[in-house]
PDB file of C-alpha atoms in Angstrom:
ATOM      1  CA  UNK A   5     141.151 118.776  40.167  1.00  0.00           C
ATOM      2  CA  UNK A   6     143.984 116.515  41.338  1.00  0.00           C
ATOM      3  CA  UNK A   7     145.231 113.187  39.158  1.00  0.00           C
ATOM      4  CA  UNK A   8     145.001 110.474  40.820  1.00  0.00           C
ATOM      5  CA  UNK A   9     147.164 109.379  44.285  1.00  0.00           C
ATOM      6  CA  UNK A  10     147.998 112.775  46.378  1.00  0.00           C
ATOM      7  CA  UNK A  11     150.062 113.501  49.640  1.00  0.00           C
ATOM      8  CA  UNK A  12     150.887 116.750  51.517  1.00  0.00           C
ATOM      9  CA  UNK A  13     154.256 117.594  51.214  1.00  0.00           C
ATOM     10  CA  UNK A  14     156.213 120.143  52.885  1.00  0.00           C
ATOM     11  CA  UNK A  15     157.057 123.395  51.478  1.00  0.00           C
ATOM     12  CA  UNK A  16     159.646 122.902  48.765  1.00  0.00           C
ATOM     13  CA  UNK A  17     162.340 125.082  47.926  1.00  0.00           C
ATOM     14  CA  UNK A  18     162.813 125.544  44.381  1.00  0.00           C
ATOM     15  CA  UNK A  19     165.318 126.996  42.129  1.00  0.00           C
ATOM     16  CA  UNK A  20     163.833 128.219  38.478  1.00  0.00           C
ATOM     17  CA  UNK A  21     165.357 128.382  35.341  1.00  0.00           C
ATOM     18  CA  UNK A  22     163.507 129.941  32.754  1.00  0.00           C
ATOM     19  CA  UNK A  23     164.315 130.210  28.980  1.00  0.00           C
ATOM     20  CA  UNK A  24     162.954 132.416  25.730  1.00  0.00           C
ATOM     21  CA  UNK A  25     161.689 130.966  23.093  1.00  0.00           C
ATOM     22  CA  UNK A  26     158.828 132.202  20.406  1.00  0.00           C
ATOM     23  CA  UNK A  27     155.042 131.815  20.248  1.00  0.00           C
ATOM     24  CA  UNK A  28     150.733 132.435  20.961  1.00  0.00           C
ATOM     25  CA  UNK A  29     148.588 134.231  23.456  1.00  0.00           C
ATOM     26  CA  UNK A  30     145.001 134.556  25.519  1.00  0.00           C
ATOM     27  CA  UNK A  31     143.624 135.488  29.347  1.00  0.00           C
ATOM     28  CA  UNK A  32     146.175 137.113  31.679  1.00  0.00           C
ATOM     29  CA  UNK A  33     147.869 136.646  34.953  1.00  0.00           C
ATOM     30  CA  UNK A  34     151.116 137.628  35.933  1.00  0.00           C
ATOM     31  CA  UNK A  35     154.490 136.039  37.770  1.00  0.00           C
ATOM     32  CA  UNK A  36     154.315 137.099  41.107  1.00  0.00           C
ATOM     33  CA  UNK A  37     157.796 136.715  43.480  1.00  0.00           C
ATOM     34  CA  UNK A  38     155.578 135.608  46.468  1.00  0.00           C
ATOM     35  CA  UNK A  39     156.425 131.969  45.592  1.00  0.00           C
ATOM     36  CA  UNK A  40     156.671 129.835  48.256  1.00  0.00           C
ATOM     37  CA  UNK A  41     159.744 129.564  49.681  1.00  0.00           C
ATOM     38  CA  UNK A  42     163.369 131.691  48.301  1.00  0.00           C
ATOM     39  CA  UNK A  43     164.696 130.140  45.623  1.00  0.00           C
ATOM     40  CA  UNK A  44     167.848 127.813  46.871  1.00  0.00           C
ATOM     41  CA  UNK A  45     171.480 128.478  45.497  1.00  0.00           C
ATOM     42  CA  UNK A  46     171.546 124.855  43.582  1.00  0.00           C
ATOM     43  CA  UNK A  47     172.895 124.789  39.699  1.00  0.00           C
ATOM     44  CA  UNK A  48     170.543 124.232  37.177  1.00  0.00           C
ATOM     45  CA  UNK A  49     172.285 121.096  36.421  1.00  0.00           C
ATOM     46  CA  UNK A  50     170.887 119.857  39.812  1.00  0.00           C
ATOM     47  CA  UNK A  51     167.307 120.246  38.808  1.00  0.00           C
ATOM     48  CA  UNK A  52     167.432 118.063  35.729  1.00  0.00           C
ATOM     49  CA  UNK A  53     168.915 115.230  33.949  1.00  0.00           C
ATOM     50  CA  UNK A  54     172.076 115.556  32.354  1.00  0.00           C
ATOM     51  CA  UNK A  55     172.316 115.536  28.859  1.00  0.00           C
ATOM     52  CA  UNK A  56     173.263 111.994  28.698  1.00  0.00           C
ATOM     53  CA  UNK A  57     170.518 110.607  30.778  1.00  0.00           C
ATOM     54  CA  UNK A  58     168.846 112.866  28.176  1.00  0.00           C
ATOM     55  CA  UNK A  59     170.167 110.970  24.994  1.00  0.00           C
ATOM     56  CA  UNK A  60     169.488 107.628  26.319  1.00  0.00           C
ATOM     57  CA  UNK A  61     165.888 108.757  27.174  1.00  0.00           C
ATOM     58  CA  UNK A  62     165.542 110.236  23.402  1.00  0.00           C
ATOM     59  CA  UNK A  63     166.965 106.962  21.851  1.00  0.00           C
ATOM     60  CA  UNK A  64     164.279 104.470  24.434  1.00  0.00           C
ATOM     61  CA  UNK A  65     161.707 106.415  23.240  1.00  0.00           C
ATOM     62  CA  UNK A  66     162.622 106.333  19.296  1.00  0.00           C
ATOM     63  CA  UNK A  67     162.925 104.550  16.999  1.00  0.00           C
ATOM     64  CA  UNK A  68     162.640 106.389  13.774  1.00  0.00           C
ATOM     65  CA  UNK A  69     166.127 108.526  12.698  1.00  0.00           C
ATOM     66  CA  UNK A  70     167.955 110.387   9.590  1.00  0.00           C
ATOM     67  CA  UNK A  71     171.331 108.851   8.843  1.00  0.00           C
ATOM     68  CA  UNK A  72     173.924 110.652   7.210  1.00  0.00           C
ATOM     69  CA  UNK A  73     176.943 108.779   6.331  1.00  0.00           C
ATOM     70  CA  UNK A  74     179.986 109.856   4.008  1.00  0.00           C
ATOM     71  CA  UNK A  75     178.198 109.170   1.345  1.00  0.00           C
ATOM     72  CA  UNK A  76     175.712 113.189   0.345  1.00  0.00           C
ATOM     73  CA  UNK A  77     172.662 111.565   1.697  1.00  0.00           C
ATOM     74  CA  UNK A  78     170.588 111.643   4.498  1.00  0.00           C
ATOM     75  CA  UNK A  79     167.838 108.739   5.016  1.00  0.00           C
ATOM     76  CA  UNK A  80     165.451 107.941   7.441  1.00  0.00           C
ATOM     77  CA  UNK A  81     165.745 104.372   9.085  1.00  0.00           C
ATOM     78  CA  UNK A  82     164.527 102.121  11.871  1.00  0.00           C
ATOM     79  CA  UNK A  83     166.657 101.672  15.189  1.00  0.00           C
ATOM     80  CA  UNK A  84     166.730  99.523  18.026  1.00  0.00           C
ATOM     81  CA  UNK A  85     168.640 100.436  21.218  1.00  0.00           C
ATOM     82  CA  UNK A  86     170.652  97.578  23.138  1.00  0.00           C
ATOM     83  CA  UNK A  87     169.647  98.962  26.751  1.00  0.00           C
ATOM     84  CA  UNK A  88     172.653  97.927  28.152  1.00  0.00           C
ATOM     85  CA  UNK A  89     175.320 100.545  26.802  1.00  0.00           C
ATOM     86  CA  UNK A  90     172.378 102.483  24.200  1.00  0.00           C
ATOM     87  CA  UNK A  91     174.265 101.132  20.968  1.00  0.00           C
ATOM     88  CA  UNK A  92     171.866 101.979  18.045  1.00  0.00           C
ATOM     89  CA  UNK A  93     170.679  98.702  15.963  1.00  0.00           C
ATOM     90  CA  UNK A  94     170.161 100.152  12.434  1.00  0.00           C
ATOM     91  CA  UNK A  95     168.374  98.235   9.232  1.00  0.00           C
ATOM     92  CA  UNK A  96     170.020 100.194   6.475  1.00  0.00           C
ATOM     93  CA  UNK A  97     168.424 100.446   3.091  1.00  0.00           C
ATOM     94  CA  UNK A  98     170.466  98.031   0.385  1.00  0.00           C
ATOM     95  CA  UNK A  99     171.512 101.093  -1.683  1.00  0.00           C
ATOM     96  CA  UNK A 100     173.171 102.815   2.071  1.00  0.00           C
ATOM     97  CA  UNK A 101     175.181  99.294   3.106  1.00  0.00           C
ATOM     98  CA  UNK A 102     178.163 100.347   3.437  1.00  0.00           C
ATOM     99  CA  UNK A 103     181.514  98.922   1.125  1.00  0.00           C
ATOM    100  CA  UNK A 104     183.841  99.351   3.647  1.00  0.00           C
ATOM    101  CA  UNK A 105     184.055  97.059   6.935  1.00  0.00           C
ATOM    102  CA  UNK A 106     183.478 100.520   9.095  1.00  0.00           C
ATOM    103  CA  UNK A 107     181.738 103.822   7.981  1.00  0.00           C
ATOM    104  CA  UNK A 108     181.567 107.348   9.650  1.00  0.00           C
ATOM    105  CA  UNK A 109     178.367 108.187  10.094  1.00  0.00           C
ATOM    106  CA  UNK A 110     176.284 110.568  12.030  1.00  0.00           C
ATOM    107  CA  UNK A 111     172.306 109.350  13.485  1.00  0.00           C
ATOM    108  CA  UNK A 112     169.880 112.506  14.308  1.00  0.00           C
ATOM    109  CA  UNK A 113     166.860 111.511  16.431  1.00  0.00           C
ATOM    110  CA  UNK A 114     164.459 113.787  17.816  1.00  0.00           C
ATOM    111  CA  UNK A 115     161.797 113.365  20.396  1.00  0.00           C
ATOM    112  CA  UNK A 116     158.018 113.866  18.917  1.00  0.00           C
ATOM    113  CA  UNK A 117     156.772 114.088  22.371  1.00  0.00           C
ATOM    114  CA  UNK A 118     158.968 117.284  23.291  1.00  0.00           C
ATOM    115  CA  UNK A 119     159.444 119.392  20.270  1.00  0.00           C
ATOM    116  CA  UNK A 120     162.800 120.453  19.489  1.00  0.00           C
ATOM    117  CA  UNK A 121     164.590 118.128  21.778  1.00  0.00           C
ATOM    118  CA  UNK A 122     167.342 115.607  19.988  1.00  0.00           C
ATOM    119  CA  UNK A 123     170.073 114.140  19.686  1.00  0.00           C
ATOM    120  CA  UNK A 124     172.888 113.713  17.532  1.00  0.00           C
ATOM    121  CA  UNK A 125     175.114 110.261  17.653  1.00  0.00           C
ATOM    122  CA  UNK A 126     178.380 110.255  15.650  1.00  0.00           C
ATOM    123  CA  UNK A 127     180.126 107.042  15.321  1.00  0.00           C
ATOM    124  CA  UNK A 128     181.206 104.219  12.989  1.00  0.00           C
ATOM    125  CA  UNK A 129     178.801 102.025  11.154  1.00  0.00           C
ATOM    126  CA  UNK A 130     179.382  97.993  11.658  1.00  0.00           C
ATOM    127  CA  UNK A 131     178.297  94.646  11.059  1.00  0.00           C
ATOM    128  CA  UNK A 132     177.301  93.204  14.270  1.00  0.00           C
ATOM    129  CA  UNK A 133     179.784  89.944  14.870  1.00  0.00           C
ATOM    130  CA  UNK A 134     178.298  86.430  15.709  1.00  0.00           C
ATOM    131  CA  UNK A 135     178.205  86.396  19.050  1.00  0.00           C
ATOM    132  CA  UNK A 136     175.708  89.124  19.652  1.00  0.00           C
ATOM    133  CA  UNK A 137     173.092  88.478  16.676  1.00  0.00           C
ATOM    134  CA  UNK A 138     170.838  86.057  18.983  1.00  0.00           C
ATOM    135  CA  UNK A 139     170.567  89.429  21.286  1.00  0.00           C
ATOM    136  CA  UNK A 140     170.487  92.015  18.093  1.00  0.00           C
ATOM    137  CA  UNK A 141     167.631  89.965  16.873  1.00  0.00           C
ATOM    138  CA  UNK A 142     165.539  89.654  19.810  1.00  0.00           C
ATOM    139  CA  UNK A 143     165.647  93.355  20.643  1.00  0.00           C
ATOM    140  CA  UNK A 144     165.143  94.166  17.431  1.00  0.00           C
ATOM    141  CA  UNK A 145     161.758  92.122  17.418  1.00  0.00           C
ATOM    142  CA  UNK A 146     161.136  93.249  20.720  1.00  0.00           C
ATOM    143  CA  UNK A 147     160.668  96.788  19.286  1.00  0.00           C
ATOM    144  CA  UNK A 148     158.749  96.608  16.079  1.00  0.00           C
ATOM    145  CA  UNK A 149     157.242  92.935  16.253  1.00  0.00           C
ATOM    146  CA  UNK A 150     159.518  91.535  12.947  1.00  0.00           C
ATOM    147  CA  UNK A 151     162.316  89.842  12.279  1.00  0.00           C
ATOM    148  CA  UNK A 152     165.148  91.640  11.438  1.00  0.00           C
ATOM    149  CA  UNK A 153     166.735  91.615   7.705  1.00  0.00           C
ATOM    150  CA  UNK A 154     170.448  90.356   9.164  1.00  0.00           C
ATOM    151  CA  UNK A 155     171.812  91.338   5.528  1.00  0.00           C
ATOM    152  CA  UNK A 156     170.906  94.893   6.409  1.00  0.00           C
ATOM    153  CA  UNK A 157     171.094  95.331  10.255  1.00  0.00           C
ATOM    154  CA  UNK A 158     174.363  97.320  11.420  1.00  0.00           C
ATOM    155  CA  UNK A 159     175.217  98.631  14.782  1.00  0.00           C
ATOM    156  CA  UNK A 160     176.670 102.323  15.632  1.00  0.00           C
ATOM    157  CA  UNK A 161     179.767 102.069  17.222  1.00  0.00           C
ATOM    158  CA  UNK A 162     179.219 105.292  19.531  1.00  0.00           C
ATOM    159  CA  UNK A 163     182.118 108.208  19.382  1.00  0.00           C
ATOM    160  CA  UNK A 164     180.639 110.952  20.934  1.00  0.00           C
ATOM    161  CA  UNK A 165     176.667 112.538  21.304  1.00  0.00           C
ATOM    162  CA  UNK A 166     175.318 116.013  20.630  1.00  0.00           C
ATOM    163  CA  UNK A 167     172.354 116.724  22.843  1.00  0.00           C
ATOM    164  CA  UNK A 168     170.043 119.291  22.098  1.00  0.00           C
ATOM    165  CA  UNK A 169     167.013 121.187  23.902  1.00  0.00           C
ATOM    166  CA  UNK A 170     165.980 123.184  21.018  1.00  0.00           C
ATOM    167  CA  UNK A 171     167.462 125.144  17.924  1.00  0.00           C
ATOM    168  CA  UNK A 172     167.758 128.118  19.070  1.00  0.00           C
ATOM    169  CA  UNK A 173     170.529 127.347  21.914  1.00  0.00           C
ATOM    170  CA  UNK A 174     174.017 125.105  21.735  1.00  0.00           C
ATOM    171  CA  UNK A 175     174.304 121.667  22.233  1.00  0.00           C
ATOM    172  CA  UNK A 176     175.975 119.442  24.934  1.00  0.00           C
ATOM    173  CA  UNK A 177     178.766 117.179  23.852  1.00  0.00           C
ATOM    174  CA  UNK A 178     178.327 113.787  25.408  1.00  0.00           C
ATOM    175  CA  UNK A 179     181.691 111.540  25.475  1.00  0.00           C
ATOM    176  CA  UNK A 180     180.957 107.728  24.463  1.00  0.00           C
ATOM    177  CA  UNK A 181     181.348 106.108  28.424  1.00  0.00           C
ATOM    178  CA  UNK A 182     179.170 108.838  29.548  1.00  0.00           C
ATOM    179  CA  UNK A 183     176.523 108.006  26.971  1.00  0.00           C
ATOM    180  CA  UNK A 184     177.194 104.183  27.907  1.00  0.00           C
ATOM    181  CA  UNK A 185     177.072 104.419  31.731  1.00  0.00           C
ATOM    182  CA  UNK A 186     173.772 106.773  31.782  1.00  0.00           C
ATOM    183  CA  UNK A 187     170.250 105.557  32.292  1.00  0.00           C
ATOM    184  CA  UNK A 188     167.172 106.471  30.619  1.00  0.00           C
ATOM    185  CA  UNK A 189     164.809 108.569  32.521  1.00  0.00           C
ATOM    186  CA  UNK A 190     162.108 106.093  34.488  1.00  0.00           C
ATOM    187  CA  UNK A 191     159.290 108.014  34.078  1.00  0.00           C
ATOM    188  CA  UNK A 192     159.760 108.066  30.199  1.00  0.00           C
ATOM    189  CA  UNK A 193     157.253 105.251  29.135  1.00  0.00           C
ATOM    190  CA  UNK A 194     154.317 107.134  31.058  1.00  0.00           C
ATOM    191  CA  UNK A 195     155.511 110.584  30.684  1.00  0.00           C
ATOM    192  CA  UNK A 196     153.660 111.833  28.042  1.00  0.00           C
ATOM    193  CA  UNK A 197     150.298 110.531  29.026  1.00  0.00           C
ATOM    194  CA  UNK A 198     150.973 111.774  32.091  1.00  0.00           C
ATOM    195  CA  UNK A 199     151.683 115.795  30.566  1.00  0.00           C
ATOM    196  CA  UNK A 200     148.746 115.311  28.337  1.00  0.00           C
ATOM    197  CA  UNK A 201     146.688 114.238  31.289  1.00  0.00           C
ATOM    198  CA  UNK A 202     147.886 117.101  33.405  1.00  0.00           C
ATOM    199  CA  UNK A 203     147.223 119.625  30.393  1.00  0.00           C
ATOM    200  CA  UNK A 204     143.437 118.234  29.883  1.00  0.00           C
ATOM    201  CA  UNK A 205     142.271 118.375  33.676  1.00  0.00           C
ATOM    202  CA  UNK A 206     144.881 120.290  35.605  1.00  0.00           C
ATOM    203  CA  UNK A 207     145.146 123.433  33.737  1.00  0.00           C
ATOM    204  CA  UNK A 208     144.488 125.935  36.490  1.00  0.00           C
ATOM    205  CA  UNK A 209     147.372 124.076  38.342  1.00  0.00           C
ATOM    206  CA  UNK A 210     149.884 124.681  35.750  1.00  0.00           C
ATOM    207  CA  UNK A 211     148.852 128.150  35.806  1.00  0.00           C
ATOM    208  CA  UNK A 212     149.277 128.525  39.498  1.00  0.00           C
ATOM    209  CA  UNK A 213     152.204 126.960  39.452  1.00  0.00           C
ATOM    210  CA  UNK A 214     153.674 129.808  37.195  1.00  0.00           C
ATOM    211  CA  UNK A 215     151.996 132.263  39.909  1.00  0.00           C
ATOM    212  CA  UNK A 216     153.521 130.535  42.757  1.00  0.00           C
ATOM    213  CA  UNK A 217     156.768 128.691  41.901  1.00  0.00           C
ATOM    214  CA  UNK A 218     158.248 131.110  39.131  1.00  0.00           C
ATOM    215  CA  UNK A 219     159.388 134.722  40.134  1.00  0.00           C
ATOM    216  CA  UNK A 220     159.102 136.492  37.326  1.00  0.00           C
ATOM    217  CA  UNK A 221     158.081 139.679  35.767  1.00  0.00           C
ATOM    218  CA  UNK A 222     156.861 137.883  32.718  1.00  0.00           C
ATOM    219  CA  UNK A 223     153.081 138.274  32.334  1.00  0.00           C
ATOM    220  CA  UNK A 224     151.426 134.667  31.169  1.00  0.00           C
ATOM    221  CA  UNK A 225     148.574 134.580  29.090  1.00  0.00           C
ATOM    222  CA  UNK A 226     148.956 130.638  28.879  1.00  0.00           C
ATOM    223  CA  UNK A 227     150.893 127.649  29.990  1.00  0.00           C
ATOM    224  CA  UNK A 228     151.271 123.868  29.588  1.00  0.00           C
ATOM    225  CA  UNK A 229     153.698 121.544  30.581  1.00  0.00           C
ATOM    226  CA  UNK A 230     155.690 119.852  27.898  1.00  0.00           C
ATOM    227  CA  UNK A 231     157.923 117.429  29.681  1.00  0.00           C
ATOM    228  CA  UNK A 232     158.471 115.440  32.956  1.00  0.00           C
ATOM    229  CA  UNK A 233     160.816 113.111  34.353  1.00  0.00           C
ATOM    230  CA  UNK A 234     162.298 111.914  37.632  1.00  0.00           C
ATOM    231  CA  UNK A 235     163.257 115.514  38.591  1.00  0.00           C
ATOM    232  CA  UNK A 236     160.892 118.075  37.849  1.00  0.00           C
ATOM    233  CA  UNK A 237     158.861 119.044  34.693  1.00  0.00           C
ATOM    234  CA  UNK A 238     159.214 121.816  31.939  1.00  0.00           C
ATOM    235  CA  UNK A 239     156.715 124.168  31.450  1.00  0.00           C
ATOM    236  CA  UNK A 240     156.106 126.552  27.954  1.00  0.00           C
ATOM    237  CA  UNK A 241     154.919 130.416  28.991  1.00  0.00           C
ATOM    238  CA  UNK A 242     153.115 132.235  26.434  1.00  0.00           C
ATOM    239  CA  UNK A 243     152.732 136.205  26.778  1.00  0.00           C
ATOM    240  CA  UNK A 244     150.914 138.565  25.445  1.00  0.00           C
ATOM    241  CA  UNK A 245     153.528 139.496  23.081  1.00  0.00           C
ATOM    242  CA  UNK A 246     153.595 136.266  21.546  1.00  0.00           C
ATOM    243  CA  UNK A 247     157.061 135.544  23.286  1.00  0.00           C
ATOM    244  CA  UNK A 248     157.099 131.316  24.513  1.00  0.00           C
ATOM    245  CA  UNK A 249     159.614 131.076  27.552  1.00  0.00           C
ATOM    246  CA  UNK A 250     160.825 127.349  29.095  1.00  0.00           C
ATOM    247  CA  UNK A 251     160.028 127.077  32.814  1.00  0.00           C
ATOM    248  CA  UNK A 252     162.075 124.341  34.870  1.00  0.00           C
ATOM    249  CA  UNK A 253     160.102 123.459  37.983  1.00  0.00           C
ATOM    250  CA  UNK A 254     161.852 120.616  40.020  1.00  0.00           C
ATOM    251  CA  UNK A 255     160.421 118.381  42.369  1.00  0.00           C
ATOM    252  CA  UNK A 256     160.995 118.393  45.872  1.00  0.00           C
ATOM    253  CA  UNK A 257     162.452 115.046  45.732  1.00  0.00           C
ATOM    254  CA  UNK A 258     163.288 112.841  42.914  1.00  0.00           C
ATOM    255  CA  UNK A 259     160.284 110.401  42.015  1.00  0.00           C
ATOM    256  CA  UNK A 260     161.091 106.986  40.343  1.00  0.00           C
ATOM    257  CA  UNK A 261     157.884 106.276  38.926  1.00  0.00           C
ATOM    258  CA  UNK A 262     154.434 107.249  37.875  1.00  0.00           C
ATOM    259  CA  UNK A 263     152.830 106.875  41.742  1.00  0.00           C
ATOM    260  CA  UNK A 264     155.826 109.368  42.776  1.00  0.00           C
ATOM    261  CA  UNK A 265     155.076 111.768  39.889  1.00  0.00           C
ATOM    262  CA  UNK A 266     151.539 112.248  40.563  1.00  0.00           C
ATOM    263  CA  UNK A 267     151.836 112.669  44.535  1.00  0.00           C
ATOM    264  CA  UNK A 268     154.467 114.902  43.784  1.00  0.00           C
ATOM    265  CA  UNK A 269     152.653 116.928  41.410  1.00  0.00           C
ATOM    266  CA  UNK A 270     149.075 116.847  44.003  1.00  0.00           C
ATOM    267  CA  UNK A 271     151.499 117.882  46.538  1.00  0.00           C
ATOM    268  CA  UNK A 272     153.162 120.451  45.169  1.00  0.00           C
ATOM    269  CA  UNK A 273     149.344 121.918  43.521  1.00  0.00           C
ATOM    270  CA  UNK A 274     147.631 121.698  46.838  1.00  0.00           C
ATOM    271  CA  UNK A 275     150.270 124.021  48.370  1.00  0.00           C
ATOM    272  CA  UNK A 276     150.700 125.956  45.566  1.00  0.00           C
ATOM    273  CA  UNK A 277     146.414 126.631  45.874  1.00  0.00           C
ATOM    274  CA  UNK A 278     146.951 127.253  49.897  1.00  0.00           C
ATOM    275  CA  UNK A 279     149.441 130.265  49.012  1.00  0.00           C
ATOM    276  CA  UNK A 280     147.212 131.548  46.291  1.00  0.00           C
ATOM    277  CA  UNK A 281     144.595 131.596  48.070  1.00  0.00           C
ATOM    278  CA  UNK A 282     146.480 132.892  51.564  1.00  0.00           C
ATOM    279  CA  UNK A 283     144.854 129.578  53.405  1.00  0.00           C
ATOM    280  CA  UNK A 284     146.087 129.133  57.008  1.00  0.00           C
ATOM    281  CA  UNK A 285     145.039 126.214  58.320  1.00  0.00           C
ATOM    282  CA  UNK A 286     143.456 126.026  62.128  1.00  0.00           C
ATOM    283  CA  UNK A 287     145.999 124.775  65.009  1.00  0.00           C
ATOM    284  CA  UNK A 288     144.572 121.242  66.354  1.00  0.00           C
ATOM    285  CA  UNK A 289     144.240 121.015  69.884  1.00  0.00           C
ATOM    286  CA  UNK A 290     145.738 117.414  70.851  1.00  0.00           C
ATOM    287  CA  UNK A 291     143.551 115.703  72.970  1.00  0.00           C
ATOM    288  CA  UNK A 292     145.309 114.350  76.565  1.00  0.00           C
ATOM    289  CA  UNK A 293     142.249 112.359  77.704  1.00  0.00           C
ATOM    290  CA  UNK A 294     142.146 108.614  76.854  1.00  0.00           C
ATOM    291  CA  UNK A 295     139.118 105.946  78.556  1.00  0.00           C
ATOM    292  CA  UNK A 296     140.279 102.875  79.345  1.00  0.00           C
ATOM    293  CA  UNK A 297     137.644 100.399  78.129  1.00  0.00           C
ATOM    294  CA  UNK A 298     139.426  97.184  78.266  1.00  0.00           C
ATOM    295  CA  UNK A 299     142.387  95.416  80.050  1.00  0.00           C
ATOM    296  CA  UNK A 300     145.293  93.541  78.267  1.00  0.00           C
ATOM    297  CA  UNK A 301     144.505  89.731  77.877  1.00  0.00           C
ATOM    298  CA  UNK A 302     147.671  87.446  79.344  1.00  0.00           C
TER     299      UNK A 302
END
């Protein structure tokens, strides 16, 4: 079954990164190598965002965080993100306000839709200056339909970011004018429908595609995808052994939006299924003979 809005594309080349983890198991096929083309020379890098498209993508889809400031505890708290530069907009609890005009502090967001993948920003906690409050206040309502408590609201002057995939590898250190300059991911405010949409009625396609894109000796028992954006999609493999490994599977071409993403996706399934399934498809004979049945009008 294809989601909606398909076209044929050629056959991609694709690089794969794959990635252990820990995990389940159920019915059994295995990574073949006859995927469809060699996989291409490109870094991994190349086949997804970097880590501080990443962050920004994390903090637009947030908006819940711990804070940890000099001070032994760690809170939760509401943010806001100015989507210009991705400075956080905090609302501090009145015990956490800090004394001091600045305060080191440290925000930790993670993203519920992709387990284990976060961020870490370290900066300096400050009272937003009277210029900016008409904007402050407008994004701030913009994201949870309230007025902001000015008395409490702070922004977080960004130092550096810590990007992370998951615990069990290292982070990324992000400097502050990357983190500034980068753009969140396009497909992020459909994403997630759009993986739990592919999980529901595209199953056997995520399954193929770990038959046909991945060369691996790594038998799968079951798959979903976890993750998309503008350059590909992540994939969890479960085995038999109750091992989870992290697929990468780029797109041919970068999509910018939801249209893109699913005709990428349609494309990329219906030639996946023709290799499965060894499909040739018949040479057309192109016809030479054309009847004239009218003359041009002056």
């Amino acid at each position: 079954m294809m989601i909606q809005s398909s076209i044929l594309l050629p056959s991609p080349k694709l690089p794969i990164l794959l990635k252990s983890q820990s995990h389940k198991s159920s019915i059994i096929i295995r990574c073949s190598s006859s995927a469809v083309a060699p996989p291409t020379t490109l870094q991994s890098e190349s086949m997804k965002p970097s880590a501080a498209e990443v962050s920004r993508t994390i903090m637009e889809l947030s908006s819940v965080a711990t804070l940890s400031t000099t001070t032994p505890l760690a809170v939760g708290v509401r943010f806001a993100v100015d989507p210009d530069d991705g400075t956080p907009i905090v609302c501090l609890h009145q015990h956490l306000t800090p004394d001091n005009h600045h305060q080191s502090s440290c925000l930790n967001v993670h993203l519920h839709q992709c387990q284990g993948r976060q961020c870490t920003i370290q900066g300096t906690l400050h009272r937003p200056n009277h210029n900016n409050q008409k904007k402050i206040h407008s994004l701030w309502e913009k994201r949870f339909g309230e007025k902001a408590d000015a008395d409490f609201i702070h922004l977080l002057h960004v130092d550096r970011v810590l990007q992370m995939d998951n615990f069990m590898e290292d982070g990324v250190w992000v400097t502050s004018s990357d983190y500034r300059l980068a753009a969140a991911d396009p497909l992020r405010d459909f994403a997630d429908h759009l993986v739990h949409e592919i999980n529901t009625h595209n199953m056997e396609d995520v399954l193929r595609f770990c038959n046909v894109y991945v060369d691996s000796d790594v038998q799968v028992s079951q798959a979903k995808m976890v993750w998309v954006d503008r350059l590909g999609f992540d994939i969890h493999i479960y085995s038999p052994e109750n091992e989870v490994f992290e697929v990468r599977i780029p797109f041919p071409r970068e999509v910018t939006n939801e249209k893109g993403a699913k005709s990428s996706f349609n494309g990329m399934s219906q030639l996946a299924w023709e290799v499965e399934k060894n499909y040739h498809p018949l040479e057309s004979q192109k016809i030479k003979h054309l009847k004239k049945i009218a003359a041009k009008v002056k």
